[in-house]
């Protein structure tokens, strides 16, 4: 049901899925998991840290996108996510072994995130296709649309 809601909320609602209750439940579970992760992080540091932990969040996002999870929801698999995690972890370790500086590694991570997000964004593909069609259309001579003859009084 969760994947169905991620794919199309209206269709799920029409099929009889309680979308609101499911989403609230998922948000509660997500909040509990986040709380547990924060507590475990605090226990491992033996102190409170004001860092919000963006590095694991970015790592998880890139790994999920590399693994085939859709930005719009409704697609993805555990095997794909595992492949994404292994691929991105391998890249990170390779950069570390090569002795790449921290800022270069972060730049690589950011570029990879932008590239994967751009490649998986279906709306972006559609907009780019429309833009290239418009740009190519400017060079061609303008052609008036054909008259259908269903007008008034000619």
GROMACS .gro file of C-alpha atoms in nm:
model
  154
    1UNK     CA    1   0.000   0.000   0.000
    2UNK     CA    2   0.283   0.239   0.077
    3UNK     CA    3   0.435   0.201  -0.270
    4UNK     CA    4   0.092   0.252  -0.423
    5UNK     CA    5   0.047   0.576  -0.229
    6UNK     CA    6   0.395   0.685  -0.334
    7UNK     CA    7   0.309   0.619  -0.697
    8UNK     CA    8  -0.031   0.787  -0.710
    9UNK     CA    9  -0.223   0.914  -0.407
   10UNK     CA   10  -0.549   0.971  -0.591
   11UNK     CA   11  -0.556   0.623  -0.740
   12UNK     CA   12  -0.473   0.472  -0.401
   13UNK     CA   13  -0.753   0.669  -0.238
   14UNK     CA   14  -0.992   0.552  -0.511
   15UNK     CA   15  -0.882   0.192  -0.453
   16UNK     CA   16  -0.983   0.221  -0.089
   17UNK     CA   17  -0.648   0.283   0.078
   18UNK     CA   18  -0.663   0.513   0.379
   19UNK     CA   19  -0.393   0.746   0.248
   20UNK     CA   20  -0.398   0.994   0.534
   21UNK     CA   21  -0.376   0.725   0.803
   22UNK     CA   22  -0.096   0.547   0.616
   23UNK     CA   23   0.106   0.867   0.572
   24UNK     CA   24   0.064   0.966   0.937
   25UNK     CA   25   0.175   0.617   1.041
   26UNK     CA   26   0.481   0.633   0.817
   27UNK     CA   27   0.574   0.976   0.953
   28UNK     CA   28   0.541   0.848   1.311
   29UNK     CA   29   0.764   0.548   1.238
   30UNK     CA   30   1.012   0.777   1.062
   31UNK     CA   31   1.019   1.012   1.361
   32UNK     CA   32   1.074   0.723   1.601
   33UNK     CA   33   1.359   0.588   1.389
   34UNK     CA   34   1.515   0.935   1.370
   35UNK     CA   35   1.485   0.970   1.746
   36UNK     CA   36   1.651   0.634   1.800
   37UNK     CA   37   1.929   0.723   1.555
   38UNK     CA   38   1.992   1.055   1.729
   39UNK     CA   39   1.999   0.887   2.070
   40UNK     CA   40   2.244   0.622   1.949
   41UNK     CA   41   2.463   0.890   1.791
   42UNK     CA   42   2.461   1.081   2.121
   43UNK     CA   43   2.550   0.765   2.313
   44UNK     CA   44   2.838   0.689   2.078
   45UNK     CA   45   2.979   1.042   2.117
   46UNK     CA   46   2.908   1.045   2.491
   47UNK     CA   47   2.792   1.403   2.445
   48UNK     CA   48   2.539   1.617   2.267
   49UNK     CA   49   2.645   1.749   1.929
   50UNK     CA   50   2.467   2.034   1.750
   51UNK     CA   51   2.563   1.890   1.409
   52UNK     CA   52   2.244   1.781   1.235
   53UNK     CA   53   2.422   1.503   1.053
   54UNK     CA   54   2.387   1.596   0.688
   55UNK     CA   55   2.664   1.363   0.574
   56UNK     CA   56   2.468   1.039   0.636
   57UNK     CA   57   2.157   1.201   0.491
   58UNK     CA   58   2.337   1.299   0.170
   59UNK     CA   59   2.504   0.957   0.153
   60UNK     CA   60   2.167   0.784   0.188
   61UNK     CA   61   2.003   1.009  -0.070
   62UNK     CA   62   2.273   0.953  -0.329
   63UNK     CA   63   2.279   0.578  -0.262
   64UNK     CA   64   1.901   0.553  -0.296
   65UNK     CA   65   1.899   0.755  -0.619
   66UNK     CA   66   2.184   0.548  -0.760
   67UNK     CA   67   1.987   0.238  -0.663
   68UNK     CA   68   1.688   0.341  -0.873
   69UNK     CA   69   1.457   0.504  -0.620
   70UNK     CA   70   1.243   0.766  -0.792
   71UNK     CA   71   1.240   1.125  -0.671
   72UNK     CA   72   0.864   1.127  -0.712
   73UNK     CA   73   0.813   0.801  -0.521
   74UNK     CA   74   0.656   0.470  -0.605
   75UNK     CA   75   0.966   0.302  -0.749
   76UNK     CA   76   1.269   0.133  -0.603
   77UNK     CA   77   1.383  -0.194  -0.453
   78UNK     CA   78   1.595  -0.311  -0.164
   79UNK     CA   79   1.843  -0.476  -0.401
   80UNK     CA   80   1.874  -0.153  -0.599
   81UNK     CA   81   1.934   0.051  -0.285
   82UNK     CA   82   2.196  -0.201  -0.169
   83UNK     CA   83   2.369  -0.170  -0.508
   84UNK     CA   84   2.359   0.209  -0.475
   85UNK     CA   85   2.508   0.195  -0.124
   86UNK     CA   86   2.789  -0.036  -0.238
   87UNK     CA   87   2.862   0.178  -0.545
   88UNK     CA   88   2.874   0.505  -0.355
   89UNK     CA   89   3.071   0.358  -0.063
   90UNK     CA   90   3.323   0.220  -0.312
   91UNK     CA   91   3.357   0.564  -0.471
   92UNK     CA   92   3.405   0.730  -0.130
   93UNK     CA   93   3.667   0.476  -0.023
   94UNK     CA   94   3.849   0.506  -0.355
   95UNK     CA   95   3.868   0.882  -0.314
   96UNK     CA   96   3.997   0.840   0.043
   97UNK     CA   97   4.262   0.586  -0.061
   98UNK     CA   98   4.376   0.815  -0.343
   99UNK     CA   99   4.433   1.088  -0.086
  100UNK     CA  100   4.183   1.330  -0.234
  101UNK     CA  101   4.130   1.634  -0.016
  102UNK     CA  102   3.807   1.672   0.178
  103UNK     CA  103   3.674   1.962  -0.029
  104UNK     CA  104   3.736   1.770  -0.351
  105UNK     CA  105   3.553   1.468  -0.215
  106UNK     CA  106   3.260   1.686  -0.110
  107UNK     CA  107   3.258   1.853  -0.452
  108UNK     CA  108   3.250   1.511  -0.619
  109UNK     CA  109   2.964   1.407  -0.392
  110UNK     CA  110   2.768   1.722  -0.474
  111UNK     CA  111   2.824   1.685  -0.846
  112UNK     CA  112   2.718   1.321  -0.832
  113UNK     CA  113   2.403   1.413  -0.639
  114UNK     CA  114   2.315   1.681  -0.893
  115UNK     CA  115   2.383   1.449  -1.186
  116UNK     CA  116   2.180   1.158  -1.049
  117UNK     CA  117   1.892   1.386  -0.949
  118UNK     CA  118   1.889   1.545  -1.293
  119UNK     CA  119   1.895   1.208  -1.467
  120UNK     CA  120   1.610   1.067  -1.259
  121UNK     CA  121   1.385   1.373  -1.271
  122UNK     CA  122   1.119   1.296  -1.531
  123UNK     CA  123   0.981   1.651  -1.524
  124UNK     CA  124   1.325   1.789  -1.597
  125UNK     CA  125   1.361   1.557  -1.897
  126UNK     CA  126   1.025   1.672  -2.030
  127UNK     CA  127   1.111   2.040  -1.982
  128UNK     CA  128   1.451   1.999  -2.149
  129UNK     CA  129   1.290   1.821  -2.444
  130UNK     CA  130   1.034   2.100  -2.479
  131UNK     CA  131   1.306   2.364  -2.454
  132UNK     CA  132   1.524   2.203  -2.721
  133UNK     CA  133   1.219   2.166  -2.945
  134UNK     CA  134   1.140   2.537  -2.904
  135UNK     CA  135   1.501   2.636  -2.970
  136UNK     CA  136   1.520   2.423  -3.283
  137UNK     CA  137   1.182   2.555  -3.393
  138UNK     CA  138   1.310   2.915  -3.393
  139UNK     CA  139   1.548   2.844  -3.679
  140UNK     CA  140   1.276   2.698  -3.901
  141UNK     CA  141   1.043   2.924  -4.100
  142UNK     CA  142   0.709   2.989  -3.938
  143UNK     CA  143   0.422   2.792  -4.092
  144UNK     CA  144   0.066   2.908  -4.044
  145UNK     CA  145  -0.172   2.642  -3.909
  146UNK     CA  146  -0.408   2.494  -4.167
  147UNK     CA  147  -0.766   2.626  -4.176
  148UNK     CA  148  -1.029   2.360  -4.114
  149UNK     CA  149  -1.320   2.531  -4.286
  150UNK     CA  150  -1.551   2.513  -3.982
  151UNK     CA  151  -1.559   2.885  -3.938
  152UNK     CA  152  -1.841   3.130  -3.951
  153UNK     CA  153  -1.964   3.273  -4.281
  154UNK     CA  154  -1.676   3.247  -4.526
   0.00000   0.00000   0.00000
